[in-house]
PDB file of C-alpha atoms and ligand atoms in Angstrom:
ATOM      1  CA  MET A   1      -8.857   1.138  13.995  1.00  0.00           C
ATOM      2  CA  LYS A   2      -5.128   1.813  13.785  1.00  0.00           C
ATOM      3  CA  LYS A   3      -3.907   3.508  10.640  1.00  0.00           C
ATOM      4  CA  LEU A   4      -1.798   1.356   8.338  1.00  0.00           C
ATOM      5  CA  ILE A   5       1.446   3.115   7.407  1.00  0.00           C
ATOM      6  CA  VAL A   6       3.316   1.311   4.628  1.00  0.00           C
ATOM      7  CA  GLY A   7       6.800   2.217   3.434  1.00  0.00           C
ATOM      8  CA  ASN A   8       7.636   1.122  -0.113  1.00  0.00           C
ATOM      9  CA  TRP A   9      11.404   1.356  -0.471  1.00  0.00           C
ATOM     10  CA  LYS A  10      11.292   0.432  -4.176  1.00  0.00           C
ATOM     11  CA  MET A  11      14.865  -0.343  -5.389  1.00  0.00           C
ATOM     12  CA  ASN A  12      16.433   1.624  -2.546  1.00  0.00           C
ATOM     13  CA  GLY A  13      17.672   1.031   0.967  1.00  0.00           C
ATOM     14  CA  SER A  14      20.289  -1.222   2.504  1.00  0.00           C
ATOM     15  CA  VAL A  15      20.887  -3.617   5.352  1.00  0.00           C
ATOM     16  CA  GLU A  16      22.235  -0.652   7.295  1.00  0.00           C
ATOM     17  CA  LEU A  17      18.992   1.282   6.801  1.00  0.00           C
ATOM     18  CA  LEU A  18      16.932  -1.711   7.932  1.00  0.00           C
ATOM     19  CA  ASN A  19      19.095  -1.932  11.055  1.00  0.00           C
ATOM     20  CA  GLU A  20      18.489   1.754  11.703  1.00  0.00           C
ATOM     21  CA  PHE A  21      14.712   1.216  11.489  1.00  0.00           C
ATOM     22  CA  SER A  22      15.001  -1.698  13.892  1.00  0.00           C
ATOM     23  CA  GLN A  23      17.076   0.283  16.394  1.00  0.00           C
ATOM     24  CA  GLY A  24      14.519   3.093  16.408  1.00  0.00           C
ATOM     25  CA  ARG A  25      11.700   0.785  17.444  1.00  0.00           C
ATOM     26  CA  SER A  26       9.373   0.883  20.442  1.00  0.00           C
ATOM     27  CA  ARG A  27       8.726   4.579  20.385  1.00  0.00           C
ATOM     28  CA  THR A  28       5.317   5.340  21.823  1.00  0.00           C
ATOM     29  CA  GLU A  29       4.016   6.947  18.646  1.00  0.00           C
ATOM     30  CA  TRP A  30       5.002   3.980  16.465  1.00  0.00           C
ATOM     31  CA  ALA A  31       2.993   1.581  18.594  1.00  0.00           C
ATOM     32  CA  HIS A  32      -0.203   3.421  17.736  1.00  0.00           C
ATOM     33  CA  ALA A  33      -0.026   2.860  14.015  1.00  0.00           C
ATOM     34  CA  GLU A  34       0.405  -0.422  12.199  1.00  0.00           C
ATOM     35  CA  LEU A  35       3.690  -0.113  10.358  1.00  0.00           C
ATOM     36  CA  VAL A  36       4.891  -2.069   7.358  1.00  0.00           C
ATOM     37  CA  ILE A  37       8.213  -1.791   5.556  1.00  0.00           C
ATOM     38  CA  CYS A  38       8.540  -3.219   2.041  1.00  0.00           C
ATOM     39  CA  PRO A  39      12.253  -3.431   1.233  1.00  0.00           C
ATOM     40  CA  PRO A  40      13.677  -4.990  -1.958  1.00  0.00           C
ATOM     41  CA  SER A  41      13.151  -8.762  -1.998  1.00  0.00           C
ATOM     42  CA  ILE A  42      16.789  -9.656  -1.338  1.00  0.00           C
ATOM     43  CA  MET A  43      16.542  -7.866   2.016  1.00  0.00           C
ATOM     44  CA  LEU A  44      13.337  -9.577   3.165  1.00  0.00           C
ATOM     45  CA  PRO A  45      14.955 -12.395   5.211  1.00  0.00           C
ATOM     46  CA  HIS A  46      17.165  -9.884   6.988  1.00  0.00           C
ATOM     47  CA  ALA A  47      14.194  -7.586   7.658  1.00  0.00           C
ATOM     48  CA  VAL A  48      12.217 -10.482   9.118  1.00  0.00           C
ATOM     49  CA  SER A  49      15.119 -11.544  11.340  1.00  0.00           C
ATOM     50  CA  LEU A  50      15.380  -8.154  13.050  1.00  0.00           C
ATOM     51  CA  GLU A  51      13.876  -7.156  16.354  1.00  0.00           C
ATOM     52  CA  ARG A  52      11.290  -4.763  15.074  1.00  0.00           C
ATOM     53  CA  ASP A  53       7.936  -3.144  15.594  1.00  0.00           C
ATOM     54  CA  PHE A  54       6.976  -3.183  11.924  1.00  0.00           C
ATOM     55  CA  ALA A  55       5.604  -5.942   9.734  1.00  0.00           C
ATOM     56  CA  VAL A  56       7.536  -6.859   6.620  1.00  0.00           C
ATOM     57  CA  GLY A  57       5.982  -6.603   3.180  1.00  0.00           C
ATOM     58  CA  ALA A  58       7.219  -7.572  -0.277  1.00  0.00           C
ATOM     59  CA  GLN A  59       6.994  -5.313  -3.304  1.00  0.00           C
ATOM     60  CA  ASP A  60       5.797  -8.062  -5.625  1.00  0.00           C
ATOM     61  CA  CYS A  61       5.085 -11.783  -5.935  1.00  0.00           C
ATOM     62  CA  SER A  62       4.583 -14.170  -8.800  1.00  0.00           C
ATOM     63  CA  HIS A  63       1.106 -14.868 -10.152  1.00  0.00           C
ATOM     64  CA  ALA A  64       1.997 -18.588  -9.950  1.00  0.00           C
ATOM     65  CA  ASN A  65       2.631 -20.833  -6.954  1.00  0.00           C
ATOM     66  CA  SER A  66       5.719 -22.536  -8.384  1.00  0.00           C
ATOM     67  CA  GLY A  67       7.243 -23.565 -11.697  1.00  0.00           C
ATOM     68  CA  ALA A  68       9.407 -22.317 -14.518  1.00  0.00           C
ATOM     69  CA  PHE A  69       9.334 -18.594 -13.790  1.00  0.00           C
ATOM     70  CA  THR A  70      12.970 -17.586 -13.621  1.00  0.00           C
ATOM     71  CA  GLY A  71      13.608 -14.751 -11.239  1.00  0.00           C
ATOM     72  CA  ASP A  72      10.154 -14.783  -9.665  1.00  0.00           C
ATOM     73  CA  ILE A  73       9.294 -15.370  -6.016  1.00  0.00           C
ATOM     74  CA  SER A  74       6.006 -16.990  -5.050  1.00  0.00           C
ATOM     75  CA  ALA A  75       3.643 -15.755  -2.369  1.00  0.00           C
ATOM     76  CA  ASN A  76       4.096 -19.090  -0.554  1.00  0.00           C
ATOM     77  CA  MET A  77       7.824 -18.502  -0.330  1.00  0.00           C
ATOM     78  CA  LEU A  78       7.271 -14.999   1.024  1.00  0.00           C
ATOM     79  CA  ALA A  79       4.889 -16.344   3.657  1.00  0.00           C
ATOM     80  CA  ASP A  80       7.404 -19.081   4.537  1.00  0.00           C
ATOM     81  CA  PHE A  81       9.971 -16.400   5.308  1.00  0.00           C
ATOM     82  CA  GLY A  82       7.647 -14.461   7.611  1.00  0.00           C
ATOM     83  CA  VAL A  83       6.508 -11.790   5.174  1.00  0.00           C
ATOM     84  CA  LYS A  84       2.968 -10.555   5.941  1.00  0.00           C
ATOM     85  CA  TYR A  85       2.022  -8.128   3.161  1.00  0.00           C
ATOM     86  CA  VAL A  86       2.667  -7.840  -0.553  1.00  0.00           C
ATOM     87  CA  LEU A  87       2.148  -4.932  -2.937  1.00  0.00           C
ATOM     88  CA  THR A  88       0.483  -5.750  -6.219  1.00  0.00           C
ATOM     89  CA  GLY A  89      -0.428  -3.523  -9.118  1.00  0.00           C
ATOM     90  CA  HIS A  90       1.979  -0.731  -8.267  1.00  0.00           C
ATOM     91  CA  SER A  91       2.010   1.648 -11.228  1.00  0.00           C
ATOM     92  CA  GLU A  92       5.750   1.163 -11.709  1.00  0.00           C
ATOM     93  CA  ARG A  93       5.256  -2.563 -12.231  1.00  0.00           C
ATOM     94  CA  ARG A  94       2.248  -1.944 -14.466  1.00  0.00           C
ATOM     95  CA  ARG A  95       4.403   0.429 -16.500  1.00  0.00           C
ATOM     96  CA  TYR A  96       7.913  -1.073 -16.570  1.00  0.00           C
ATOM     97  CA  GLN A  97       7.028  -4.767 -16.293  1.00  0.00           C
ATOM     98  CA  LYS A  98       3.933  -4.328 -18.451  1.00  0.00           C
ATOM     99  CA  GLU A  99       1.746  -6.016 -15.836  1.00  0.00           C
ATOM    100  CA  THR A 100      -1.892  -6.049 -16.868  1.00  0.00           C
ATOM    101  CA  ASN A 101      -4.620  -5.365 -14.362  1.00  0.00           C
ATOM    102  CA  ASP A 102      -5.684  -8.993 -14.674  1.00  0.00           C
ATOM    103  CA  LYS A 103      -2.202 -10.186 -13.773  1.00  0.00           C
ATOM    104  CA  CYS A 104      -2.051  -7.806 -10.806  1.00  0.00           C
ATOM    105  CA  VAL A 105      -5.334  -9.195  -9.508  1.00  0.00           C
ATOM    106  CA  SER A 106      -4.192 -12.796 -10.003  1.00  0.00           C
ATOM    107  CA  LYS A 107      -1.305 -11.866  -7.690  1.00  0.00           C
ATOM    108  CA  VAL A 108      -3.852 -10.619  -5.158  1.00  0.00           C
ATOM    109  CA  ASN A 109      -5.450 -14.038  -5.399  1.00  0.00           C
ATOM    110  CA  VAL A 110      -2.300 -16.106  -4.846  1.00  0.00           C
ATOM    111  CA  ALA A 111      -1.217 -13.757  -2.056  1.00  0.00           C
ATOM    112  CA  GLN A 112      -4.481 -14.316  -0.200  1.00  0.00           C
ATOM    113  CA  ASN A 113      -4.291 -18.071  -0.741  1.00  0.00           C
ATOM    114  CA  SER A 114      -0.826 -18.022   0.832  1.00  0.00           C
ATOM    115  CA  GLY A 115      -2.017 -16.142   3.904  1.00  0.00           C
ATOM    116  CA  LEU A 116      -0.514 -12.785   2.915  1.00  0.00           C
ATOM    117  CA  THR A 117      -2.443  -9.525   2.931  1.00  0.00           C
ATOM    118  CA  PRO A 118      -2.240  -7.979  -0.529  1.00  0.00           C
ATOM    119  CA  ILE A 119      -2.083  -4.222  -0.972  1.00  0.00           C
ATOM    120  CA  PHE A 120      -3.655  -3.655  -4.370  1.00  0.00           C
ATOM    121  CA  CYS A 121      -2.609  -0.337  -5.934  1.00  0.00           C
ATOM    122  CA  ILE A 122      -4.849   1.544  -8.324  1.00  0.00           C
ATOM    123  CA  GLY A 123      -4.714   5.017  -9.791  1.00  0.00           C
ATOM    124  CA  GLU A 124      -5.116   7.204 -12.842  1.00  0.00           C
ATOM    125  CA  THR A 125      -2.609   8.937 -15.117  1.00  0.00           C
ATOM    126  CA  LEU A 126      -2.392  12.709 -15.361  1.00  0.00           C
ATOM    127  CA  ALA A 127      -4.200  12.593 -18.718  1.00  0.00           C
ATOM    128  CA  ASP A 128      -7.025  10.570 -17.147  1.00  0.00           C
ATOM    129  CA  TYR A 129      -7.193  13.008 -14.269  1.00  0.00           C
ATOM    130  CA  GLN A 130      -7.307  16.020 -16.542  1.00  0.00           C
ATOM    131  CA  SER A 131     -10.037  14.419 -18.636  1.00  0.00           C
ATOM    132  CA  ASN A 132     -12.141  13.668 -15.546  1.00  0.00           C
ATOM    133  CA  LEU A 133     -11.744   9.944 -16.117  1.00  0.00           C
ATOM    134  CA  THR A 134     -10.450   9.034 -12.658  1.00  0.00           C
ATOM    135  CA  MET A 135     -13.574   7.207 -11.497  1.00  0.00           C
ATOM    136  CA  ASP A 136     -13.858   5.263 -14.780  1.00  0.00           C
ATOM    137  CA  VAL A 137     -10.246   4.137 -14.553  1.00  0.00           C
ATOM    138  CA  LEU A 138     -10.609   3.105 -10.927  1.00  0.00           C
ATOM    139  CA  SER A 139     -13.843   1.226 -11.622  1.00  0.00           C
ATOM    140  CA  ASN A 140     -12.111  -0.742 -14.368  1.00  0.00           C
ATOM    141  CA  GLN A 141      -9.195  -1.604 -12.139  1.00  0.00           C
ATOM    142  CA  LEU A 142     -11.512  -2.623  -9.306  1.00  0.00           C
ATOM    143  CA  GLU A 143     -13.800  -4.670 -11.558  1.00  0.00           C
ATOM    144  CA  SER A 144     -11.174  -7.426 -11.958  1.00  0.00           C
ATOM    145  CA  LEU A 145     -11.331  -8.075  -8.215  1.00  0.00           C
ATOM    146  CA  LEU A 146     -14.882  -9.325  -8.754  1.00  0.00           C
ATOM    147  CA  VAL A 147     -13.887 -11.508 -11.696  1.00  0.00           C
ATOM    148  CA  HIS A 148     -11.234 -13.240  -9.554  1.00  0.00           C
ATOM    149  CA  ASN A 149     -13.586 -13.541  -6.589  1.00  0.00           C
ATOM    150  CA  ILE A 150     -11.208 -11.791  -4.210  1.00  0.00           C
ATOM    151  CA  ASP A 151     -11.815 -11.867  -0.454  1.00  0.00           C
ATOM    152  CA  PHE A 152     -12.359  -8.194   0.405  1.00  0.00           C
ATOM    153  CA  GLU A 153     -11.921  -8.800   4.102  1.00  0.00           C
ATOM    154  CA  ASN A 154      -8.240  -9.567   3.674  1.00  0.00           C
ATOM    155  CA  LEU A 155      -7.447  -6.839   1.188  1.00  0.00           C
ATOM    156  CA  VAL A 156      -5.950  -3.384   1.378  1.00  0.00           C
ATOM    157  CA  ILE A 157      -6.532  -1.027  -1.541  1.00  0.00           C
ATOM    158  CA  ALA A 158      -4.127   1.855  -2.114  1.00  0.00           C
ATOM    159  CA  TYR A 159      -5.294   4.777  -4.210  1.00  0.00           C
ATOM    160  CA  GLU A 160      -2.204   6.246  -5.853  1.00  0.00           C
ATOM    161  CA  PRO A 161      -2.691   8.819  -8.606  1.00  0.00           C
ATOM    162  CA  ILE A 162       0.228   8.038 -10.925  1.00  0.00           C
ATOM    163  CA  TRP A 163       0.916  11.725 -11.449  1.00  0.00           C
ATOM    164  CA  ALA A 164       1.359  12.205  -7.694  1.00  0.00           C
ATOM    165  CA  ILE A 165       3.990   9.485  -7.275  1.00  0.00           C
ATOM    166  CA  GLY A 166       7.427  10.966  -6.688  1.00  0.00           C
ATOM    167  CA  SER A 167       6.365  14.296  -8.203  1.00  0.00           C
ATOM    168  CA  GLY A 168       5.704  16.400  -5.126  1.00  0.00           C
ATOM    169  CA  LEU A 169       2.171  16.954  -6.481  1.00  0.00           C
ATOM    170  CA  VAL A 170      -0.687  15.880  -4.245  1.00  0.00           C
ATOM    171  CA  PRO A 171      -4.396  16.079  -5.076  1.00  0.00           C
ATOM    172  CA  SER A 172      -6.405  18.432  -2.883  1.00  0.00           C
ATOM    173  CA  LEU A 173      -7.777  16.944   0.325  1.00  0.00           C
ATOM    174  CA  ASN A 174     -11.202  17.274  -1.194  1.00  0.00           C
ATOM    175  CA  THR A 175     -10.193  15.219  -4.234  1.00  0.00           C
ATOM    176  CA  ILE A 176      -8.525  12.530  -2.111  1.00  0.00           C
ATOM    177  CA  SER A 177     -11.595  12.375   0.080  1.00  0.00           C
ATOM    178  CA  GLN A 178     -14.026  12.142  -2.843  1.00  0.00           C
ATOM    179  CA  THR A 179     -11.954   9.476  -4.573  1.00  0.00           C
ATOM    180  CA  VAL A 180     -11.505   7.323  -1.500  1.00  0.00           C
ATOM    181  CA  ASP A 181     -15.238   7.675  -0.778  1.00  0.00           C
ATOM    182  CA  PHE A 182     -15.924   6.592  -4.343  1.00  0.00           C
ATOM    183  CA  ILE A 183     -13.803   3.452  -3.842  1.00  0.00           C
ATOM    184  CA  LYS A 184     -15.555   2.684  -0.592  1.00  0.00           C
ATOM    185  CA  ASP A 185     -18.996   3.148  -2.163  1.00  0.00           C
ATOM    186  CA  TRP A 186     -17.965   0.948  -5.071  1.00  0.00           C
ATOM    187  CA  ILE A 187     -17.009  -1.822  -2.659  1.00  0.00           C
ATOM    188  CA  ILE A 188     -20.228  -1.493  -0.694  1.00  0.00           C
ATOM    189  CA  ARG A 189     -22.250  -1.592  -3.911  1.00  0.00           C
ATOM    190  CA  SER A 190     -20.380  -4.636  -5.182  1.00  0.00           C
ATOM    191  CA  LYS A 191     -19.682  -6.645  -2.069  1.00  0.00           C
ATOM    192  CA  GLY A 192     -21.880  -5.322   0.712  1.00  0.00           C
ATOM    193  CA  ARG A 193     -21.362  -3.061   3.662  1.00  0.00           C
ATOM    194  CA  VAL A 194     -19.482  -5.426   5.967  1.00  0.00           C
ATOM    195  CA  HIS A 195     -16.669  -5.862   3.521  1.00  0.00           C
ATOM    196  CA  GLY A 196     -16.517  -2.179   2.677  1.00  0.00           C
ATOM    197  CA  ASP A 197     -16.275  -1.235   6.313  1.00  0.00           C
ATOM    198  CA  GLY A 198     -13.852  -3.976   7.195  1.00  0.00           C
ATOM    199  CA  MET A 199     -11.081  -3.190   4.774  1.00  0.00           C
ATOM    200  CA  ARG A 200      -8.575  -0.391   4.699  1.00  0.00           C
ATOM    201  CA  LEU A 201      -8.151   2.161   1.960  1.00  0.00           C
ATOM    202  CA  LEU A 202      -4.777   3.890   1.722  1.00  0.00           C
ATOM    203  CA  TYR A 203      -3.684   7.013  -0.065  1.00  0.00           C
ATOM    204  CA  GLY A 204      -0.240   7.131  -1.732  1.00  0.00           C
ATOM    205  CA  GLY A 205       1.655   9.696  -3.813  1.00  0.00           C
ATOM    206  CA  SER A 206       4.113  12.313  -2.489  1.00  0.00           C
ATOM    207  CA  VAL A 207       3.118  11.756   1.135  1.00  0.00           C
ATOM    208  CA  SER A 208       5.384  13.642   3.502  1.00  0.00           C
ATOM    209  CA  SER A 209       5.517  14.428   7.190  1.00  0.00           C
ATOM    210  CA  GLU A 210       3.995  17.826   6.290  1.00  0.00           C
ATOM    211  CA  ASN A 211       0.845  16.510   4.606  1.00  0.00           C
ATOM    212  CA  SER A 212       0.360  13.115   6.321  1.00  0.00           C
ATOM    213  CA  GLY A 213      -1.681  14.401   9.286  1.00  0.00           C
ATOM    214  CA  ALA A 214      -4.230  16.167   7.095  1.00  0.00           C
ATOM    215  CA  ILE A 215      -4.611  13.185   4.755  1.00  0.00           C
ATOM    216  CA  LEU A 216      -5.004  10.762   7.660  1.00  0.00           C
ATOM    217  CA  SER A 217      -7.733  12.930   9.129  1.00  0.00           C
ATOM    218  CA  LEU A 218      -9.992  12.264   6.103  1.00  0.00           C
ATOM    219  CA  PRO A 219     -12.787   9.925   7.246  1.00  0.00           C
ATOM    220  CA  ASN A 220     -12.289   6.976   4.893  1.00  0.00           C
ATOM    221  CA  VAL A 221      -8.500   7.085   4.651  1.00  0.00           C
ATOM    222  CA  GLY A 222      -7.236   4.076   6.599  1.00  0.00           C
ATOM    223  CA  GLY A 223      -3.555   4.704   6.076  1.00  0.00           C
ATOM    224  CA  LEU A 224      -0.779   5.741   3.727  1.00  0.00           C
ATOM    225  CA  LEU A 225       1.528   4.169   1.161  1.00  0.00           C
ATOM    226  CA  ILE A 226       4.796   6.065   1.217  1.00  0.00           C
ATOM    227  CA  GLY A 227       7.736   5.928  -1.178  1.00  0.00           C
ATOM    228  CA  GLY A 228      10.468   8.555  -0.840  1.00  0.00           C
ATOM    229  CA  ALA A 229       9.595   9.683   2.683  1.00  0.00           C
ATOM    230  CA  SER A 230       9.799   6.113   3.985  1.00  0.00           C
ATOM    231  CA  LEU A 231      13.515   5.942   3.206  1.00  0.00           C
ATOM    232  CA  LYS A 232      14.529   8.147   6.073  1.00  0.00           C
ATOM    233  CA  HIS A 233      13.905   6.893   9.536  1.00  0.00           C
ATOM    234  CA  PRO A 234      13.076  10.370  10.960  1.00  0.00           C
ATOM    235  CA  SER A 235      10.519  11.274   8.271  1.00  0.00           C
ATOM    236  CA  PHE A 236       8.856   7.867   8.442  1.00  0.00           C
ATOM    237  CA  ARG A 237       8.677   8.227  12.220  1.00  0.00           C
ATOM    238  CA  LEU A 238       7.143  11.674  11.911  1.00  0.00           C
ATOM    239  CA  ILE A 239       4.469  10.271   9.597  1.00  0.00           C
ATOM    240  CA  ALA A 240       3.825   7.482  12.107  1.00  0.00           C
ATOM    241  CA  SER A 241       3.507  10.174  14.770  1.00  0.00           C
ATOM    242  CA  SER A 242       0.806  11.922  12.756  1.00  0.00           C
ATOM    243  CA  ALA A 243      -1.176   8.662  12.799  1.00  0.00           C
ATOM    244  CA  TYR A 244      -0.719   8.593  16.560  1.00  0.00           C
ATOM    245  CA  ARG A 245      -1.927  12.161  16.924  1.00  0.00           C
ATOM    246  CA  HIS A 246      -4.915  11.331  14.782  1.00  0.00           C
ATOM    247  CA  LEU A 247      -5.756   8.289  16.910  1.00  0.00           C
ATOM    248  CA  LYS A 248      -5.591  10.391  20.045  1.00  0.00           C
ATOM    249  CA  SER A 249      -7.873  13.071  18.644  1.00  0.00           C
ATOM    250  CA  ALA A 250     -10.352  10.629  16.982  1.00  0.00           C
TER     251      ALA A 250
HETATM  252  P1  PGA B   1       6.179   8.564  -3.290  1.00  0.00           P
HETATM  253  O1  PGA B   1       5.873   7.078  -3.823  1.00  0.00           O
HETATM  254  O2  PGA B   1       5.717   8.622  -1.852  1.00  0.00           O
HETATM  255  O3  PGA B   1       7.670   8.698  -3.408  1.00  0.00           O
HETATM  256  O4  PGA B   1       5.432   9.504  -4.147  1.00  0.00           O
HETATM  257  C1  PGA B   1       4.677   6.432  -3.472  1.00  0.00           C
HETATM  258  C2  PGA B   1       4.612   5.072  -4.117  1.00  0.00           C
HETATM  259  O5  PGA B   1       5.096   4.899  -5.241  1.00  0.00           O
HETATM  260  O6  PGA B   1       4.072   4.136  -3.527  1.00  0.00           O
END
């Protein structure tokens, strides 16, 4: 299966940068990974209108389908505009917008009902990590998916240790591997093997063109969620190339 390489631009980027990504399309190596760019919401219609070899994702959607939610954008509206993916539960939204896990999962639900593929982000704080609580935290975050009866076949889960985001710190390959395996086992235990095998698990947090190849070579890592390094066309392309190299050697 192709690796899923997702760029989360956060509140960065510009129309000019989107144009640059579009002009650099159709390189051999890009065609061998599935690429997604998530620009700020105001840029989504422009991103969709471009000739491109990447899918367009949103960084958030409302938990509701319509109504009195000033400033929000519904998953239906995103789908209407040609958006294919949506991030939910990113730690920055959990932290700055005070989004609860339950709310993040209700966004997964509306996204799926609108035909989008949600990318549900989970991860532990540094304190959790240092207290060996990672698996407990992840289990709690995952548990809500069962409560909301989420379709695991149309779901991407991104493991992003909060302490690794934007810090230049990356867990050891062994830790990433064990944690992603834990998530996969959890899914198989809860939902059955088919679902666990069918969905993709991403790693995110200080991914760069230097470490992407090694992370992608871990057996259960189905792709990457990239912040800072997705803002430069050359570094994003290099990361896409490492997915290509992996595919060739797999
Ligand atoms: P980073 O961000 O790659 O800049 O660490 C990742 C993310 O927040 O998704």
